[in-house]
PDB file of C-alpha atoms in Angstrom:
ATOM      1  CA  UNK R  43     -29.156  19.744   1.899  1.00 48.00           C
ATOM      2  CA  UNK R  44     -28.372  19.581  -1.703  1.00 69.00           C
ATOM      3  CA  UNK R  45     -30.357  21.037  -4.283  1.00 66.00           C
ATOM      4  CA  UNK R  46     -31.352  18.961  -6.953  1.00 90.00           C
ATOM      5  CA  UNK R  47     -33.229  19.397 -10.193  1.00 94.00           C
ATOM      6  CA  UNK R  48     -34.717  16.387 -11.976  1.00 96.00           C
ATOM      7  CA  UNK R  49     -36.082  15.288 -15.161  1.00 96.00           C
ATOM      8  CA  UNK R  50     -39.599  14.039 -15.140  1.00 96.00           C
ATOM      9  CA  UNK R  51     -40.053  11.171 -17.145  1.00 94.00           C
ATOM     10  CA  UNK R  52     -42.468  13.214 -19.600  1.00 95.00           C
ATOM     11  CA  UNK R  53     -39.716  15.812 -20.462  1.00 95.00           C
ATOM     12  CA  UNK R  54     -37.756  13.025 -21.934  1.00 93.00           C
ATOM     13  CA  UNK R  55     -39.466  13.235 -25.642  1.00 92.00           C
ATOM     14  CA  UNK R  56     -38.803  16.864 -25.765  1.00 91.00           C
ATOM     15  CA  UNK R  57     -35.028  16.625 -24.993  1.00 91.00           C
ATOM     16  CA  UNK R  58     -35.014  13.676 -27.844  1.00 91.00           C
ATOM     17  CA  UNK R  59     -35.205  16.821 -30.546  1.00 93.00           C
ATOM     18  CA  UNK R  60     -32.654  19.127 -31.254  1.00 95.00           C
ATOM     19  CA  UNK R  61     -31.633  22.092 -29.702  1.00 96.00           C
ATOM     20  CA  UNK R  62     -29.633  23.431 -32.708  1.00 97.00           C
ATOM     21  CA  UNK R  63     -28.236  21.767 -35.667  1.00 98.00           C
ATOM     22  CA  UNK R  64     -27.973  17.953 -36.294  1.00 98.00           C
ATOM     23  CA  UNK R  65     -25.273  16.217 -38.065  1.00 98.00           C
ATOM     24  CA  UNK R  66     -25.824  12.976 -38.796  1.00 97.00           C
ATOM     25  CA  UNK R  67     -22.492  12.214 -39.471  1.00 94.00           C
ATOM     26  CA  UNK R  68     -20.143  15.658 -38.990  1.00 95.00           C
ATOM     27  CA  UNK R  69     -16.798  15.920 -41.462  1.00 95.00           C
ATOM     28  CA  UNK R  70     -13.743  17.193 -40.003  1.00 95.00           C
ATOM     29  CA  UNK R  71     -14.371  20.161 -42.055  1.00 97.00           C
ATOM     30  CA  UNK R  72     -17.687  20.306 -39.772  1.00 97.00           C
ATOM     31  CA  UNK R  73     -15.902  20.180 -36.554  1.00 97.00           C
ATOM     32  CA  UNK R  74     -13.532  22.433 -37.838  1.00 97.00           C
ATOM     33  CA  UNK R  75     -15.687  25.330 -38.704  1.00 98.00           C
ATOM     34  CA  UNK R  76     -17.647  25.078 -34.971  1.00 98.00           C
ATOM     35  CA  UNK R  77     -14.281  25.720 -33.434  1.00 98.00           C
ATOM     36  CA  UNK R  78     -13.104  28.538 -35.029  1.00 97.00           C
ATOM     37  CA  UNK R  79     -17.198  30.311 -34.965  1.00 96.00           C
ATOM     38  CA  UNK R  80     -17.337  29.448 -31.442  1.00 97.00           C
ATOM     39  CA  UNK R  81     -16.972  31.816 -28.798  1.00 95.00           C
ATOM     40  CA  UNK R  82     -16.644  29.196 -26.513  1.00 98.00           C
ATOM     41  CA  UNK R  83     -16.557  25.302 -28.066  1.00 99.00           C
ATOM     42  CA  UNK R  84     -18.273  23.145 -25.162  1.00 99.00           C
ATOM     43  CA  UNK R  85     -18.775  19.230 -25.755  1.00 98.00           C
ATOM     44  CA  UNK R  86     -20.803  17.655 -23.906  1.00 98.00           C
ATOM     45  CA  UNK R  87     -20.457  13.612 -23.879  1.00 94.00           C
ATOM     46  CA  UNK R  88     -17.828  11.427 -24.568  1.00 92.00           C
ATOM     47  CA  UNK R  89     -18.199  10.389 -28.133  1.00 91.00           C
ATOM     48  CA  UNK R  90     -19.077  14.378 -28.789  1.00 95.00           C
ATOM     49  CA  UNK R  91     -15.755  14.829 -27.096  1.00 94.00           C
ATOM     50  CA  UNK R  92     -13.539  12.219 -28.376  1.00 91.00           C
ATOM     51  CA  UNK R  93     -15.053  13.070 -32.176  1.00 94.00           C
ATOM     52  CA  UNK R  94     -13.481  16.466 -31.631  1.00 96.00           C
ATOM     53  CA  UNK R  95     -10.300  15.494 -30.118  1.00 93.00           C
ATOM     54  CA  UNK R  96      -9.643  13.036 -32.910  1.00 92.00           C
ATOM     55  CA  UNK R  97      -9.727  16.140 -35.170  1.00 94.00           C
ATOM     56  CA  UNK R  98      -7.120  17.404 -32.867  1.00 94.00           C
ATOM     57  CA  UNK R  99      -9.373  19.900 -32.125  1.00 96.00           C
ATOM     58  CA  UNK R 100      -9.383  20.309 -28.116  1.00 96.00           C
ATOM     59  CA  UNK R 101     -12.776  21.699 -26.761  1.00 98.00           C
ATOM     60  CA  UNK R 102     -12.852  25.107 -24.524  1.00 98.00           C
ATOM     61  CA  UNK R 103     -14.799  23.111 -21.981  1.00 98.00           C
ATOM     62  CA  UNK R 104     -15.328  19.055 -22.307  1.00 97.00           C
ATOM     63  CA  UNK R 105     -18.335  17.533 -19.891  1.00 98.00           C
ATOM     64  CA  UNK R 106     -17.717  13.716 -19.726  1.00 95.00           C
ATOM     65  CA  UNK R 107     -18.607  10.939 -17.677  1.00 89.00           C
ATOM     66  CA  UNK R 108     -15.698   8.282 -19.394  1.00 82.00           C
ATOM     67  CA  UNK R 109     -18.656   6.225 -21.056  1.00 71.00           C
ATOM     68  CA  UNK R 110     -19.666   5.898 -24.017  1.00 65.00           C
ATOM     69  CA  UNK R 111     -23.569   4.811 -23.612  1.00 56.00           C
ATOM     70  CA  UNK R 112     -23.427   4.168 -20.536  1.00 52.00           C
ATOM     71  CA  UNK R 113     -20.637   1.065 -20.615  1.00 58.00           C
ATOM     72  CA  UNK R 114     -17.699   1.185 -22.907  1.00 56.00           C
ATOM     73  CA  UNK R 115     -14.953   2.945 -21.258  1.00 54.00           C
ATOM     74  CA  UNK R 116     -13.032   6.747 -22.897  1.00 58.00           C
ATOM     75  CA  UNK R 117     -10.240   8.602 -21.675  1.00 63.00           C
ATOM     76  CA  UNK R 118     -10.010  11.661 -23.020  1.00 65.00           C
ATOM     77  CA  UNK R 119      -6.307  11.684 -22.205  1.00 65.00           C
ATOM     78  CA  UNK R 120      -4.449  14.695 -20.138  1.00 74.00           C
ATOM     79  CA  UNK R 121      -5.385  17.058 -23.349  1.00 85.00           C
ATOM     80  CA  UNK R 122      -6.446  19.227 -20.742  1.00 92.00           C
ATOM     81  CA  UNK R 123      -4.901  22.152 -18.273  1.00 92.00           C
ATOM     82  CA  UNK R 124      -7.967  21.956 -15.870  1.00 96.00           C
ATOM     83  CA  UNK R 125      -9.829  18.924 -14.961  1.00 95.00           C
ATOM     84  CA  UNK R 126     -12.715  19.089 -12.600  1.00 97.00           C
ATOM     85  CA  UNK R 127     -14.242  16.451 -10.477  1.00 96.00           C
ATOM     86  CA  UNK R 128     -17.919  16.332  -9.853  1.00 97.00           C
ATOM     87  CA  UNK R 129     -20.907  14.213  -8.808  1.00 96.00           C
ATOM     88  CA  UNK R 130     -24.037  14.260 -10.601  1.00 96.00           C
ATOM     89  CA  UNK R 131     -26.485  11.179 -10.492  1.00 95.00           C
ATOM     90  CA  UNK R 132     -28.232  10.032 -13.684  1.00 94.00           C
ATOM     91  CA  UNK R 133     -31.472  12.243 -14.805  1.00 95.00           C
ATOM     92  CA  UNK R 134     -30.232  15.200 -12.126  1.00 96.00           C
ATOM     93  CA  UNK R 135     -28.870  18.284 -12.285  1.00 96.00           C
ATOM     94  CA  UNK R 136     -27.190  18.959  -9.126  1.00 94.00           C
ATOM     95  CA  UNK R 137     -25.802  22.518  -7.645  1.00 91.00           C
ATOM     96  CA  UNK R 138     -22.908  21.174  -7.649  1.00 94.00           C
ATOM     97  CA  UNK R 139     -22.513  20.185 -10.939  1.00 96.00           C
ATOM     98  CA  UNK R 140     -24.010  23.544 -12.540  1.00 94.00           C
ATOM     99  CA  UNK R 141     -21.395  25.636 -10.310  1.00 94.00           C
ATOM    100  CA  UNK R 142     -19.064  22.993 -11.873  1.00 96.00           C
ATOM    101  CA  UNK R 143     -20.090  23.801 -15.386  1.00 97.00           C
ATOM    102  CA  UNK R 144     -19.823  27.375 -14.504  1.00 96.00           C
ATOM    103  CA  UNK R 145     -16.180  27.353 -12.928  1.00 97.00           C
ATOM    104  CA  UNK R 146     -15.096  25.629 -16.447  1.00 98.00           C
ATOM    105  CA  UNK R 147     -16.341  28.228 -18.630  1.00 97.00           C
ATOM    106  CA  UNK R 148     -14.785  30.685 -16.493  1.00 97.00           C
ATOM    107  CA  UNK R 149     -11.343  28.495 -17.026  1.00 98.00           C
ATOM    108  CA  UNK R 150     -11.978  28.591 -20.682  1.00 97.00           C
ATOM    109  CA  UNK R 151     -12.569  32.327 -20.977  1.00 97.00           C
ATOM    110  CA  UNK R 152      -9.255  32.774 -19.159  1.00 97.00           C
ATOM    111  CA  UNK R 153      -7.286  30.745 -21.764  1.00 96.00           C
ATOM    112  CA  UNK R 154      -7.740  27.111 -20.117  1.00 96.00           C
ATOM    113  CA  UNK R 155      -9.648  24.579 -21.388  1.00 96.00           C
ATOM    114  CA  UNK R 156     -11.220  22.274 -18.740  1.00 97.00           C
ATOM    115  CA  UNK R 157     -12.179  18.715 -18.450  1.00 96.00           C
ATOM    116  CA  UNK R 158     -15.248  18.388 -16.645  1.00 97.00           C
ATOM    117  CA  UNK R 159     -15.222  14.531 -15.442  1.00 95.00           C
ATOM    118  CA  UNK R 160     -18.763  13.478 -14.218  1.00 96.00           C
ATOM    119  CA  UNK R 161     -18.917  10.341 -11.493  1.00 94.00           C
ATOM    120  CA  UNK R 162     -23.313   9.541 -12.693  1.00 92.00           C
ATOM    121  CA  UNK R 163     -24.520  11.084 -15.725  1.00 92.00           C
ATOM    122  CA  UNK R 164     -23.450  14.117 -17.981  1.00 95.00           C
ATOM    123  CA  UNK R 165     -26.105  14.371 -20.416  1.00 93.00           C
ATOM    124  CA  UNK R 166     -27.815  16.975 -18.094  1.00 97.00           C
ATOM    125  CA  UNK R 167     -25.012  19.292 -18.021  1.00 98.00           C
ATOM    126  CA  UNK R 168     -25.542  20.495 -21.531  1.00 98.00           C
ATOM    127  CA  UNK R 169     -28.632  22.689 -20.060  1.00 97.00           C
ATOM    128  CA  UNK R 170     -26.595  24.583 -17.646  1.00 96.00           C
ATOM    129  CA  UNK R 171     -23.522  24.847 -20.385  1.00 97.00           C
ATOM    130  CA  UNK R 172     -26.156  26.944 -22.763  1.00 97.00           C
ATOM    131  CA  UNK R 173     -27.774  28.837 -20.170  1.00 95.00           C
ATOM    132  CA  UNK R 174     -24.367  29.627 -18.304  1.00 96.00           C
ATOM    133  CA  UNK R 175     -22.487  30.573 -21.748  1.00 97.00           C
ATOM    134  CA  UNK R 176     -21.992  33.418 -23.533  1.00 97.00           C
ATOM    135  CA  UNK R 177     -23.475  34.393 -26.777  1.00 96.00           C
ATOM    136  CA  UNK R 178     -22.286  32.934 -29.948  1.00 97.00           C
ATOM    137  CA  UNK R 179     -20.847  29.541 -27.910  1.00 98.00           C
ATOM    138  CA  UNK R 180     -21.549  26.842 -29.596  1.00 99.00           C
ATOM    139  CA  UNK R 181     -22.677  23.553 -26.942  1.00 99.00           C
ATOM    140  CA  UNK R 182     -22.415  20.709 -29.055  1.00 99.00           C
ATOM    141  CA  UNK R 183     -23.755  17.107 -27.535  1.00 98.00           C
ATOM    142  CA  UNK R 184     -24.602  13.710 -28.944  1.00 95.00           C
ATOM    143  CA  UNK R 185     -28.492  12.805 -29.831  1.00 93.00           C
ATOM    144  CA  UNK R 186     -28.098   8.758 -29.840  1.00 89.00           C
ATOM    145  CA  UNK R 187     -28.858   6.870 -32.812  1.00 91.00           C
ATOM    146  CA  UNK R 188     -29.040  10.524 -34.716  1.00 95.00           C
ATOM    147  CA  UNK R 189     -25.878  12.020 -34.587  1.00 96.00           C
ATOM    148  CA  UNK R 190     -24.075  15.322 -33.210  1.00 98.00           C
ATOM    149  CA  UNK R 191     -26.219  18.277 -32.664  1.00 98.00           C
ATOM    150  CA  UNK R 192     -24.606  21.656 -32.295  1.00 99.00           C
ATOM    151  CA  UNK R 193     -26.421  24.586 -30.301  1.00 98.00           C
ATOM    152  CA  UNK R 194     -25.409  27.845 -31.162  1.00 98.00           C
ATOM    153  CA  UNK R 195     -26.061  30.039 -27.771  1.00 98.00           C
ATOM    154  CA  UNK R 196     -28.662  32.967 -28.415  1.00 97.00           C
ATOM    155  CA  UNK R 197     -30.910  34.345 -26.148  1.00 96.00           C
ATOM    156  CA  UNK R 198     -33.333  32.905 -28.003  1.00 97.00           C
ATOM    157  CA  UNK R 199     -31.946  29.476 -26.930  1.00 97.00           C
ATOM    158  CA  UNK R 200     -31.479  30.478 -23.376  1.00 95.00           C
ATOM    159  CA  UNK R 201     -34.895  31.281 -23.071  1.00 94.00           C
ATOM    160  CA  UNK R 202     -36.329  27.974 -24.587  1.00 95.00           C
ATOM    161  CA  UNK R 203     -33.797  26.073 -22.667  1.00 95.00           C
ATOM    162  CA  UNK R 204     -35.109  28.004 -19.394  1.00 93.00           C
ATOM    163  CA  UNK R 205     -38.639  27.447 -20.017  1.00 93.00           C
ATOM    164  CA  UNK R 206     -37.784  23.442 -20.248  1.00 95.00           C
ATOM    165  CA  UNK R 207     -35.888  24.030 -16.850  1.00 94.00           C
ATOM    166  CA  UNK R 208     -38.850  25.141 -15.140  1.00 93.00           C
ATOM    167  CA  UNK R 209     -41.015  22.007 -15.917  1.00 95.00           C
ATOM    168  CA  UNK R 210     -37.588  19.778 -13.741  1.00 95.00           C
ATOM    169  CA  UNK R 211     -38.923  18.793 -10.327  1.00 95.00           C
ATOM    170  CA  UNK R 212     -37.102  20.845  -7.706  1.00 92.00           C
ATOM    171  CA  UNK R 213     -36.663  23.672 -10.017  1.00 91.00           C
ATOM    172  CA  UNK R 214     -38.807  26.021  -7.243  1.00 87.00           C
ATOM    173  CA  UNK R 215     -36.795  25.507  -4.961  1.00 84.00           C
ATOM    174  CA  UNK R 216     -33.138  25.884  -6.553  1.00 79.00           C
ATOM    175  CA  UNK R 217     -34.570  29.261  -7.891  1.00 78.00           C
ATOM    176  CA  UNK R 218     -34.963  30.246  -4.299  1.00 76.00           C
ATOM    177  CA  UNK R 219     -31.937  28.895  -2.970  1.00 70.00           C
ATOM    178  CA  UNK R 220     -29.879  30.299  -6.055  1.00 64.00           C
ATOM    179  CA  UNK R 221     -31.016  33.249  -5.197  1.00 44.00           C
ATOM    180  CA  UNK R 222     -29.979  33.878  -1.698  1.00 39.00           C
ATOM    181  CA  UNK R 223     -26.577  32.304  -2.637  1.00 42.00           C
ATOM    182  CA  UNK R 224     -26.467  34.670  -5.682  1.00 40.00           C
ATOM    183  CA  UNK R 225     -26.561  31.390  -8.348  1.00 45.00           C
ATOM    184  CA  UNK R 226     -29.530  32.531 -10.852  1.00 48.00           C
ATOM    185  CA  UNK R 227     -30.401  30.048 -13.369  1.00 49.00           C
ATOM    186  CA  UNK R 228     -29.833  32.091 -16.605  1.00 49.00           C
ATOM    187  CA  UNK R 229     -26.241  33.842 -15.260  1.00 50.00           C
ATOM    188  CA  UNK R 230     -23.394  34.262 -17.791  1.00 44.00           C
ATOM    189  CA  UNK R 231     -20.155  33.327 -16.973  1.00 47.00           C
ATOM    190  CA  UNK R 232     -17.890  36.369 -16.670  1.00 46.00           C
ATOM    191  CA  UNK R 233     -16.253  37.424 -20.049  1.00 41.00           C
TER     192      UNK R 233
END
């Protein structure tokens, strides 16, 4: 049986604020300057993604499900060594996907950068990409209607985004099961 964490409806205000900085509307100065203070640049979302790419800036590790609110179709294009396939249904976070998330930093810390495609929902993923990266990464994600929020990875954010894990239904239960595979919900990737 897959394990499978999901949002409960009353989480959903909480995720609608920030986890680091919002841009309203980011320059390509902006995107510039995350990428080269980034240990690891993650994007997470298609516009997120695209916005970067357009600045011919390629992410370390791109998390995409080819739609742009949920209809409008994106290719990213083959701007990518690694592309990884993975399931992950709307409002979930699936084992699965987080060992997905995982195996692309790892890519990116070796030198590849890696297209995460997403068949369901990415908008998840961005908890596992903070939790899962290493210091001074920078996880950057859309906030609809607002604009492009970049997270800049600190313990401080791990724990914060940790605490919010433990409120997803399920989460109980992947702890234990994470544990006897040896998955633990705040690893680091290797470096």
């Amino acid at each position: 049986m897959t394990v499978v964490l999901r949002l409960p409806r009353e989480l959903r205000p909480e995720l609608r604020r920030p986890w680091g900085t919002l841009y309203p509307r980011p320059s390509i100065k902006t995107y510039r300057r995350l990428h080269e203070e980034s240990e690891v640049l993650i994007t997470v979302g298609d516009m997120t993604t695209r916005s970067f790419l357009r600045c011919s800036i390629r992410p370390d590790v791109a998390v995409v499900d080819r739609k742009m609110l949920r209809t409008v179709p994106v290719d990213p294009g083959n701007k990518f060594p690694v592309t990884l396939d993975v399931n992950n249904p709307p409002g979930t976070i699936t084992r699965e996907a987080w060992d997905t998330v995982r195996r692309g930093i790892d890519y990116a810390l070796d030198g590849d950068a890696t297209l995460i495609d997403v068949t369901g929902e990415e908008d998840l993923l961005a908890i596992p990409a903070i939790l899962i990266a290493p210091e001074n990464s920078i996880v950057c994600y859309g906030l609809p209607g607002e604009g492009m929020v970049a997270a800049r990875v600190t313990q401080h954010l791990k724990d914060s985004v940790l605490r919010l894990l433990t409120r997803f239904r399920g989460y109980d239960e992947w702890k234990s099961r994470s544990w006897i595979s040896g998955i633990t919900p705040c690893c680091t990737a290797k470096r």
